[in-house]
Amino acid sequence: MRLTEPAHPHLDLDAVVHRLAAGERAWAGSPLAERRDVLLQVMEAADANAAEWVRIAARIKQLDPASPLVGEEWVSGPYALIGYAQALQETLKRLADGAPVLAGYDVGQAPGGRLAVRVLPHGTFDRLLLNGFHAEVWTKPGVTEERLHGDAGLGQRAPRRTNGVALVLGAGNIFSIPPLDVLYQLYAGNRTVVLKLNPVTDPLLPVFRAVFQPMIDRDLVEIVGGGPEAGSALAHHPGVTAVHMTGSEATHDAIVWGGGEEAAAAKAAGTPKLRKPMTSELGGVCPIIVVPGKWSAADLRHQAEHVATQRLHNSGCNCIAGQILIISSDWAQKDHFLTELRRALKAAPARPAWYPGCDARVRSARGLHPAAEAVGGTPERTLLTGLDLADPGETAFSTEYFGPVLGVAELPGTGAEFLDAAVTAANERLRGTLGAGIIAHPRTIKALGGHLRTAIANLRYGAIGVNAWTGLGFLTPRATWGAYPGHTPEDVQSGIGVVHNALLLDHAERTVLVGPFRPSPRSVLHGEMSISPKPLWFVTNRTAAATGRRLTRFTARPRWRALPAIFASALRG
């Protein structure tokens, strides 16, 4: 199937919605054990179709099948879906057995009257495969532990109380997003689901149908292709009771408010065109805050690769891509770090600017910034230095580039003073609240003490990574994924609601990730408690495809005998 070929061009949308409404009634009568069984069948189908999924994904993204970058498609494709299904089925089993969802999970305190649920590592295999990485889900302030435990389970706490038919408008950039969103609507929302694919992903429709066949056969899920007209028709269909989308703020507003002058008038009057619940994940301008310290030459190189990865993964076409580097003008090693960053951006493996409109977005960014640097590696890679956080008209702070464009802004100060100023700037100057990163040397973290967690609490983002790209939060199935709470349809920014969340937690505010500052063996030599090598998601990982394939198979069928080959491949990365 060609990229431009429409899928199901003559599909009867009324019949689809009617069939899913009938499926909802059957779903209401399905016991939790049966719901878990069908989820396990989907997981098995994802494993069986994983290689074909990755083959088609690489073709869509114009990747050489032999390139290590194909590892991105394994990890952000079938691996993410299979890992989520494994975690979710465990939650369903606990609910079916009448056991507490959070039994065995550490629940501690976080600043501001919040609770923190440790969701990574989970079990021995996590401790081995992601050694040194940790993740917590923080609740909103004031939530008691009794309430947290009592509300875990969401729609599966009362499975007979279903909530109609949901429409999922699928993302076109990361190919596990549409299937993951389907599962969240079905289980957390307790709704049957029609998935409308982004036209970019239409070639994957046969694979997705094969993966979800156990649910399609039960009229729980349907998957359709087509253009914006099909999506709009489904969103406004009277039989669809809720909508979830991943995409741009502009697309969200067109669905909710309409277009042009109509939209402006509707917003002013508070009369949305779409009058049903809508959740969303919409990206934004994500900051990376580098706290100054005394780093070795190897530290500077590694963290430059880390920042480059956060911009260049998937050609920069990620809602969670780092876009604005906030760095101290007083850092003695600032120029050395920026030199290493330019080198890392240039040296990263070349790949096409495959996502529609990428070239135009890069040209626009360069046109608005005459001093923009074409750093090399590919023609599109661009560095914008000298951005002024005090400039209210700086478009790099309000425009998500969705391409390989990285901006650099400077603030004075060191230590807690710099960190606090950077947090304030990220909160007040950058559009969106999906994810933010902090990079700091272990000595700096030790000097900051409890002030670091206070700064994290003050940083209003849905995922925050300390020495870890927030993209790991996307891959952590028990973590929540979504914007910081509080956005409205009138000012949606990075969206409303969360997804993933395999523990089906209520009252979540954010996910906080912490990783090792250095890869092994340097981490061990410097006293860090981590044996993890260069992360699999680094764009410079030479064995990412092989390791990603092995890890996907292992996640579907965890077994001790598979670990040596995974470790050997990962260490060669």
XYZ file of C-alpha atoms in Angstrom:
573
model
C 0.000 0.000 0.000
C 1.444 3.365 -1.022
C 1.602 6.209 1.484
C -0.869 8.244 -0.582
C -3.377 5.418 -1.008
C -6.486 5.919 1.153
C -7.529 3.067 3.409
C -11.212 2.069 3.421
C -12.225 4.916 1.069
C -15.910 3.881 1.116
C -16.218 2.865 4.755
C -19.666 3.218 6.287
C -18.878 5.164 9.466
C -22.433 4.797 10.755
C -22.084 1.023 10.569
C -18.754 1.170 12.382
C -20.152 3.199 15.264
C -23.277 1.011 15.447
C -21.153 -2.143 15.645
C -18.964 -0.669 18.388
C -22.072 0.362 20.347
C -23.171 -3.268 20.278
C -19.685 -4.268 21.322
C -19.909 -1.888 24.268
C -22.927 -3.773 25.573
C -21.026 -7.048 25.358
C -17.985 -5.423 26.999
C -20.131 -4.373 29.938
C -20.906 -8.025 30.579
C -17.308 -9.224 30.215
C -15.650 -10.238 33.510
C -12.208 -8.887 34.276
C -10.581 -12.254 33.652
C -11.988 -12.281 30.117
C -10.842 -8.694 29.561
C -7.352 -9.723 30.598
C -7.420 -12.715 28.266
C -8.248 -10.616 25.209
C -5.474 -8.188 26.141
C -3.007 -11.076 26.288
C -4.180 -12.164 22.852
C -3.447 -8.687 21.497
C 0.001 -8.818 23.077
C 0.702 -12.172 21.427
C -0.463 -10.805 18.079
C 1.818 -7.777 18.493
C 4.737 -10.117 19.084
C 3.836 -12.230 16.050
C 3.579 -9.152 13.799
C 6.474 -7.157 15.267
C 8.953 -7.762 12.449
C 6.447 -6.742 9.765
C 5.459 -3.697 11.843
C 9.104 -2.565 11.980
C 9.701 -3.313 8.292
C 6.803 -1.093 7.224
C 7.689 1.596 9.762
C 11.249 1.790 8.434
C 9.902 2.127 4.900
C 7.570 4.955 5.908
C 10.492 6.780 7.551
C 12.813 6.061 4.623
C 15.343 4.225 6.800
C 17.874 1.763 5.431
C 16.710 -1.626 6.804
C 20.315 -2.281 7.930
C 20.620 1.007 9.843
C 20.931 0.948 13.653
C 18.269 3.697 13.599
C 15.711 0.965 12.900
C 16.090 0.321 16.615
C 13.924 3.385 17.164
C 11.094 1.589 15.379
C 11.476 -1.538 17.495
C 11.575 0.372 20.768
C 8.938 3.031 20.022
C 6.779 0.505 18.174
C 6.031 -3.092 19.199
C 8.267 -3.012 22.305
C 6.292 -0.125 23.788
C 2.946 -1.803 23.067
C 3.992 -5.224 24.365
C 5.529 -3.771 27.525
C 2.362 -1.811 28.209
C 0.133 -4.848 27.661
C 2.267 -6.871 30.084
C 1.960 -4.195 32.773
C -1.763 -3.635 32.203
C -2.625 -7.330 32.327
C -0.961 -7.494 35.741
C -3.231 -4.688 36.976
C -6.281 -6.469 35.556
C -5.279 -9.699 37.270
C -5.009 -7.938 40.616
C -8.419 -6.357 40.144
C -9.939 -9.681 39.085
C -8.436 -11.375 42.147
C -9.664 -8.629 44.459
C -6.075 -7.686 45.342
C -4.919 -4.073 45.862
C -3.531 -2.618 42.635
C -0.662 -0.925 44.454
C 0.307 -3.792 46.758
C 4.110 -3.963 46.869
C 4.650 -0.522 45.304
C 6.593 2.041 47.322
C 4.495 5.118 48.060
C 6.461 8.002 49.526
C 6.241 11.742 49.941
C 6.988 14.443 47.378
C 7.158 18.212 47.958
C 3.975 20.230 48.321
C 1.805 17.567 49.942
C 2.146 15.148 47.037
C 2.562 11.379 47.067
C 5.167 9.606 44.931
C 4.560 6.083 43.595
C 7.754 4.282 42.514
C 6.947 2.680 39.142
C 10.467 1.955 37.870
C 12.220 -0.364 38.417
C 9.449 -2.929 38.643
C 10.820 -6.387 39.290
C 14.198 -7.998 38.791
C 14.339 -7.674 35.012
C 13.868 -3.882 35.187
C 16.629 -3.676 37.772
C 18.949 -5.472 35.379
C 17.929 -3.971 32.026
C 17.458 -0.375 33.235
C 19.936 -0.411 36.060
C 20.299 3.004 37.640
C 17.069 4.414 36.177
C 14.144 5.260 38.444
C 10.674 6.707 37.912
C 7.922 7.965 40.186
C 4.380 9.107 39.506
C 3.586 12.148 41.639
C 0.006 12.846 42.611
C -1.686 16.200 42.780
C -1.246 17.975 46.137
C -3.468 16.847 48.982
C -4.289 13.338 47.758
C -4.252 10.902 50.676
C -2.717 7.455 50.438
C -6.109 5.918 51.233
C -7.684 7.764 48.310
C -4.800 6.860 45.989
C -5.210 3.151 46.766
C -8.996 3.286 46.712
C -9.295 4.911 43.286
C -6.627 2.900 41.433
C -8.271 0.941 38.636
C -10.255 3.734 36.936
C -12.828 2.257 34.541
C -12.055 -1.313 35.582
C -13.224 -0.708 39.153
C -16.801 -0.807 37.879
C -16.511 -2.706 34.591
C -20.255 -2.901 33.966
C -20.453 0.897 33.888
C -19.200 1.480 30.360
C -18.905 4.903 28.762
C -19.874 4.601 25.132
C -17.738 4.677 21.991
C -14.465 6.624 21.850
C -12.711 7.988 18.809
C -8.911 7.934 18.853
C -7.262 10.183 16.287
C -3.892 8.509 15.930
C -0.489 10.150 15.784
C 1.582 9.903 12.620
C 5.086 10.106 14.064
C 5.576 7.411 16.743
C 3.789 4.254 15.731
C 2.977 2.767 19.127
C 0.961 5.857 20.075
C -2.268 4.883 18.259
C -2.411 1.319 19.674
C -1.497 2.503 23.168
C -4.216 5.146 23.057
C -6.747 2.517 21.960
C -5.927 0.335 24.969
C -6.161 3.266 27.349
C -9.618 4.219 26.096
C -10.799 0.611 26.275
C -9.497 -0.117 29.778
C -9.059 3.180 31.630
C -12.066 4.814 29.954
C -14.114 1.582 29.679
C -15.168 2.501 26.144
C -15.086 0.647 22.853
C -12.883 2.392 20.311
C -12.630 3.415 16.693
C -9.075 4.337 15.739
C -8.721 6.742 12.825
C -5.154 6.561 11.585
C -3.116 9.528 10.488
C -2.660 9.158 6.700
C 1.098 8.812 7.233
C 0.456 5.519 9.029
C -2.069 4.067 6.570
C 0.510 1.493 5.348
C 0.460 0.049 8.884
C -3.300 -0.519 8.852
C -3.036 -4.255 7.968
C -0.521 -4.777 10.797
C -2.619 -2.880 13.318
C -5.702 -4.831 12.296
C -3.783 -8.086 12.748
C -2.619 -6.967 16.193
C -6.123 -5.965 17.301
C -7.992 -8.793 15.558
C -9.003 -10.403 18.878
C -10.735 -7.134 19.820
C -12.050 -6.408 16.319
C -13.712 -9.836 16.290
C -15.546 -8.867 19.506
C -16.643 -5.461 18.127
C -14.528 -3.716 20.745
C -12.170 -1.958 18.319
C -12.250 -0.854 14.709
C -9.418 0.758 12.751
C -9.952 3.011 9.755
C -7.865 5.195 7.493
C -8.725 8.174 5.370
C -8.193 11.908 5.534
C -9.286 14.745 7.812
C -12.880 14.493 6.603
C -13.232 10.994 8.053
C -11.739 12.122 11.348
C -14.042 15.126 11.570
C -17.103 13.054 10.681
C -16.300 10.550 13.421
C -15.494 13.223 16.014
C -18.890 14.839 15.488
C -20.825 11.586 15.022
C -23.681 11.438 17.558
C -22.794 7.841 18.439
C -19.246 8.776 19.486
C -19.223 9.847 23.129
C -15.580 10.877 23.646
C -12.549 11.848 21.574
C -8.832 11.471 22.212
C -6.152 12.773 19.869
C -2.398 13.031 19.607
C -1.162 15.762 17.320
C -0.902 19.524 17.107
C -2.626 22.283 19.024
C -3.933 23.623 15.694
C -5.624 20.303 14.853
C -7.156 20.133 18.318
C -8.608 23.635 17.984
C -9.977 22.926 14.514
C -11.918 19.948 15.894
C -13.145 21.689 19.046
C -13.768 25.208 17.743
C -13.880 24.992 13.954
C -11.785 27.035 11.569
C -11.012 30.669 10.792
C -13.364 33.379 12.020
C -15.836 30.719 13.126
C -13.316 29.417 15.645
C -12.514 32.856 17.034
C -16.199 33.626 17.499
C -16.873 30.239 19.099
C -14.003 30.696 21.558
C -15.148 34.203 22.438
C -18.675 32.957 23.060
C -17.586 29.780 24.841
C -19.573 27.638 22.398
C -17.366 24.808 21.151
C -18.247 23.034 17.939
C -17.437 19.723 19.647
C -19.711 19.154 22.633
C -18.322 15.978 24.139
C -15.327 15.111 26.324
C -11.995 15.402 24.538
C -8.572 14.476 25.860
C -5.336 15.129 24.030
C -1.547 14.949 23.925
C -0.224 17.819 21.840
C 3.473 18.340 22.380
C 5.038 21.749 22.904
C 8.378 23.491 23.344
C 10.350 21.280 25.736
C 13.286 22.679 27.727
C 16.550 20.988 28.681
C 18.103 22.734 31.691
C 21.855 22.188 32.102
C 22.954 23.014 35.643
C 26.606 24.142 35.607
C 29.277 22.056 37.303
C 32.788 20.742 36.808
C 32.596 18.042 34.150
C 35.262 15.852 32.589
C 35.844 15.846 28.836
C 34.064 12.480 28.637
C 31.109 13.915 30.585
C 30.844 16.829 28.154
C 30.866 14.488 25.149
C 28.313 12.093 26.616
C 25.865 14.782 27.693
C 26.238 16.531 24.326
C 25.169 13.241 22.702
C 22.330 13.079 25.231
C 21.058 16.530 24.218
C 21.540 15.756 20.515
C 19.484 12.575 20.945
C 16.659 14.511 22.578
C 16.507 16.708 19.469
C 17.349 14.244 16.668
C 15.488 11.069 17.677
C 12.948 10.369 14.913
C 14.428 13.310 12.923
C 13.232 15.649 15.664
C 9.604 14.797 14.882
C 8.672 14.042 18.491
C 6.247 15.857 20.749
C 8.744 15.280 23.577
C 11.848 16.386 21.674
C 14.039 18.847 23.534
C 13.820 22.199 21.763
C 15.298 24.871 24.046
C 18.578 24.293 25.887
C 18.794 26.580 28.924
C 22.421 26.999 29.946
C 24.354 29.234 32.342
C 26.265 32.168 30.892
C 28.532 31.900 33.961
C 29.465 28.245 33.402
C 33.202 28.067 32.778
C 32.678 25.052 30.482
C 29.799 26.533 28.497
C 31.760 27.064 25.280
C 33.376 23.626 25.516
C 29.945 22.033 25.941
C 28.477 23.938 22.982
C 31.446 22.833 20.856
C 30.744 19.223 21.800
C 27.043 19.763 21.089
C 27.747 21.047 17.588
C 29.979 18.034 17.022
C 27.293 15.636 18.294
C 24.579 17.190 16.143
C 26.790 16.914 13.067
C 28.118 13.415 13.763
C 24.767 11.755 14.493
C 23.754 9.277 11.767
C 22.144 10.926 8.767
C 18.490 10.290 8.132
C 15.801 11.899 5.952
C 13.528 14.663 7.181
C 10.708 12.230 6.527
C 7.693 13.769 8.276
C 5.512 15.974 6.045
C 6.304 19.681 6.341
C 9.641 19.248 8.109
C 11.623 21.150 5.461
C 9.185 24.052 5.569
C 9.339 24.265 9.358
C 13.135 24.335 9.292
C 13.148 27.041 6.617
C 10.746 29.102 8.683
C 12.930 28.797 11.799
C 16.003 29.835 9.860
C 14.198 32.697 8.185
C 13.234 34.153 11.552
C 16.783 33.698 12.922
C 19.421 35.090 10.550
C 22.228 33.772 12.790
C 20.953 30.184 12.590
C 23.729 27.613 12.152
C 23.447 24.727 9.720
C 25.510 22.364 11.851
C 25.794 19.609 9.253
C 25.075 15.912 9.291
C 21.939 16.582 7.260
C 20.876 19.839 5.572
C 18.036 20.370 8.059
C 19.975 20.232 11.341
C 19.940 23.702 12.819
C 21.265 25.382 15.958
C 19.833 28.698 17.149
C 22.123 30.401 19.666
C 21.743 33.672 21.524
C 18.005 33.338 22.170
C 16.794 35.868 24.727
C 14.383 34.551 27.348
C 13.335 38.142 28.077
C 12.218 38.703 24.461
C 8.407 38.397 24.349
C 8.467 38.063 20.575
C 10.904 35.132 20.342
C 9.080 32.571 18.184
C 11.370 29.693 19.206
C 9.688 29.766 22.618
C 6.157 29.537 21.242
C 6.489 27.387 18.104
C 7.007 23.635 18.229
C 9.410 23.020 15.336
C 8.768 19.261 15.018
C 12.075 18.897 13.227
C 15.835 18.986 13.890
C 16.037 22.571 15.183
C 17.569 23.201 18.620
C 17.642 26.578 20.377
C 20.058 27.758 23.070
C 19.194 30.386 25.675
C 21.442 31.608 28.468
C 20.798 32.775 32.013
C 23.316 33.932 34.628
C 24.050 32.089 37.861
C 25.147 28.751 39.248
C 23.706 26.102 41.557
C 20.256 26.640 43.064
C 20.116 30.263 41.868
C 20.518 29.219 38.234
C 18.181 26.230 38.564
C 15.400 28.344 40.054
C 15.760 30.982 37.328
C 15.705 28.308 34.633
C 12.586 26.700 36.123
C 10.837 30.073 36.163
C 11.815 30.728 32.549
C 10.632 27.289 31.428
C 7.304 27.780 33.174
C 6.658 31.318 32.009
C 8.275 31.602 28.593
C 7.862 28.260 26.810
C 4.652 27.072 25.187
C 3.393 23.730 26.430
C 3.956 21.530 29.466
C 4.582 17.998 28.183
C 8.164 17.371 29.270
C 11.299 19.016 30.656
C 14.815 17.771 31.301
C 17.444 18.646 33.883
C 21.075 17.621 33.452
C 23.331 17.890 36.492
C 26.580 16.338 37.685
C 26.257 14.031 40.732
C 28.316 16.473 42.807
C 25.927 19.268 41.839
C 22.949 17.114 42.753
C 24.523 16.361 46.112
C 25.144 20.074 46.721
C 21.561 20.939 45.802
C 20.226 18.376 48.275
C 16.476 18.626 48.813
C 16.322 21.790 46.731
C 16.398 19.669 43.571
C 13.075 17.983 44.391
C 11.643 21.374 45.301
C 12.707 22.689 41.884
C 11.143 19.641 40.221
C 7.908 20.324 42.099
C 7.980 23.927 40.859
C 8.550 22.860 37.247
C 5.090 22.626 35.703
C 5.521 19.760 33.240
C 3.881 16.354 32.914
C 7.185 14.485 32.653
C 10.486 15.617 34.134
C 13.763 13.810 33.598
C 16.898 14.286 35.680
C 19.844 12.959 33.652
C 17.287 10.956 31.693
C 15.397 11.888 28.540
C 11.697 12.149 29.268
C 11.135 9.864 26.277
C 11.904 7.069 28.747
C 8.717 8.106 30.531
C 6.816 7.304 27.337
C 8.349 3.817 27.384
C 7.690 3.209 31.099
C 4.268 1.520 31.037
C 3.308 2.182 34.656
C 4.172 5.871 34.341
C 1.639 8.482 33.290
C 2.085 10.388 30.050
C 0.515 13.732 29.281
C 0.602 17.457 29.899
C 0.749 19.066 33.303
C -2.845 19.335 34.613
C -4.832 22.512 34.237
C -5.118 23.237 30.533
C -8.534 24.037 29.097
C -10.062 23.667 25.632
C -9.680 27.443 25.225
C -5.926 27.262 25.937
C -5.047 23.612 25.444
C -1.239 23.919 25.007
C 0.124 20.354 25.502
C -3.272 18.781 26.038
C -5.715 17.500 28.631
C -5.549 14.191 30.492
C -3.022 11.350 30.614
C -2.470 8.036 28.850
C -0.344 4.878 29.377
C -0.662 4.640 33.196
C -0.871 0.838 33.338
C -1.595 0.984 37.080
C -4.753 2.951 36.176
C -3.933 5.568 38.806
C -6.242 8.479 39.439
C -5.106 11.940 40.633
C -1.730 11.841 38.831
C 0.094 15.099 38.246
C 3.403 14.114 36.647
C 6.076 11.471 36.168
C 9.612 12.119 37.453
C 12.524 10.131 36.003
C 16.103 9.925 37.240
C 18.981 8.338 35.361
C 22.745 7.916 35.691
C 24.921 10.863 34.673
C 27.440 8.566 32.982
C 27.164 5.231 31.157
C 28.916 2.113 32.388
C 31.796 1.483 32.924
C 32.542 5.159 33.710
C 29.562 5.275 36.068
C 30.989 2.453 38.180
C 34.470 3.971 38.177
C 33.040 7.239 39.518
C 30.907 5.641 42.210
C 27.484 5.842 40.539
C 25.182 2.931 41.323
C 24.525 1.964 37.708
C 25.849 -0.633 35.291
C 23.769 0.597 32.310
C 25.775 1.185 29.110
C 24.985 3.867 26.538
C 21.161 4.034 26.472
C 19.410 2.152 23.711
C 17.552 5.294 22.591
C 20.732 7.316 21.897
C 20.908 8.096 18.174
C 24.582 7.087 18.284
C 23.897 3.582 19.646
C 25.501 1.243 17.098
C 23.517 -1.874 18.048
C 20.134 -0.254 18.666
C 18.331 -2.330 16.021
C 19.668 -5.674 17.218
C 19.173 -4.824 20.877
C 15.691 -3.425 20.243
C 14.646 -6.591 18.417
C 15.950 -8.816 21.203
C 14.389 -6.660 23.887
C 10.992 -6.729 22.163
C 11.000 -10.523 22.006
C 12.129 -10.723 25.618
C 9.337 -8.388 26.758
C 6.746 -10.619 25.118
C 8.265 -13.748 26.732
C 10.519 -12.810 29.674
C 13.063 -15.530 30.403
C 16.456 -15.641 32.040
C 18.203 -17.437 29.177
C 17.547 -14.478 26.822
C 19.395 -11.965 28.989
C 23.032 -12.733 28.048
C 22.407 -11.971 24.358
C 20.606 -8.713 25.246
C 23.438 -7.618 27.529
C 26.086 -8.505 24.942
C 24.304 -6.518 22.252
C 23.686 -3.548 24.557
C 27.331 -3.388 25.642
C 28.446 -3.180 21.992
C 26.206 -0.152 21.469
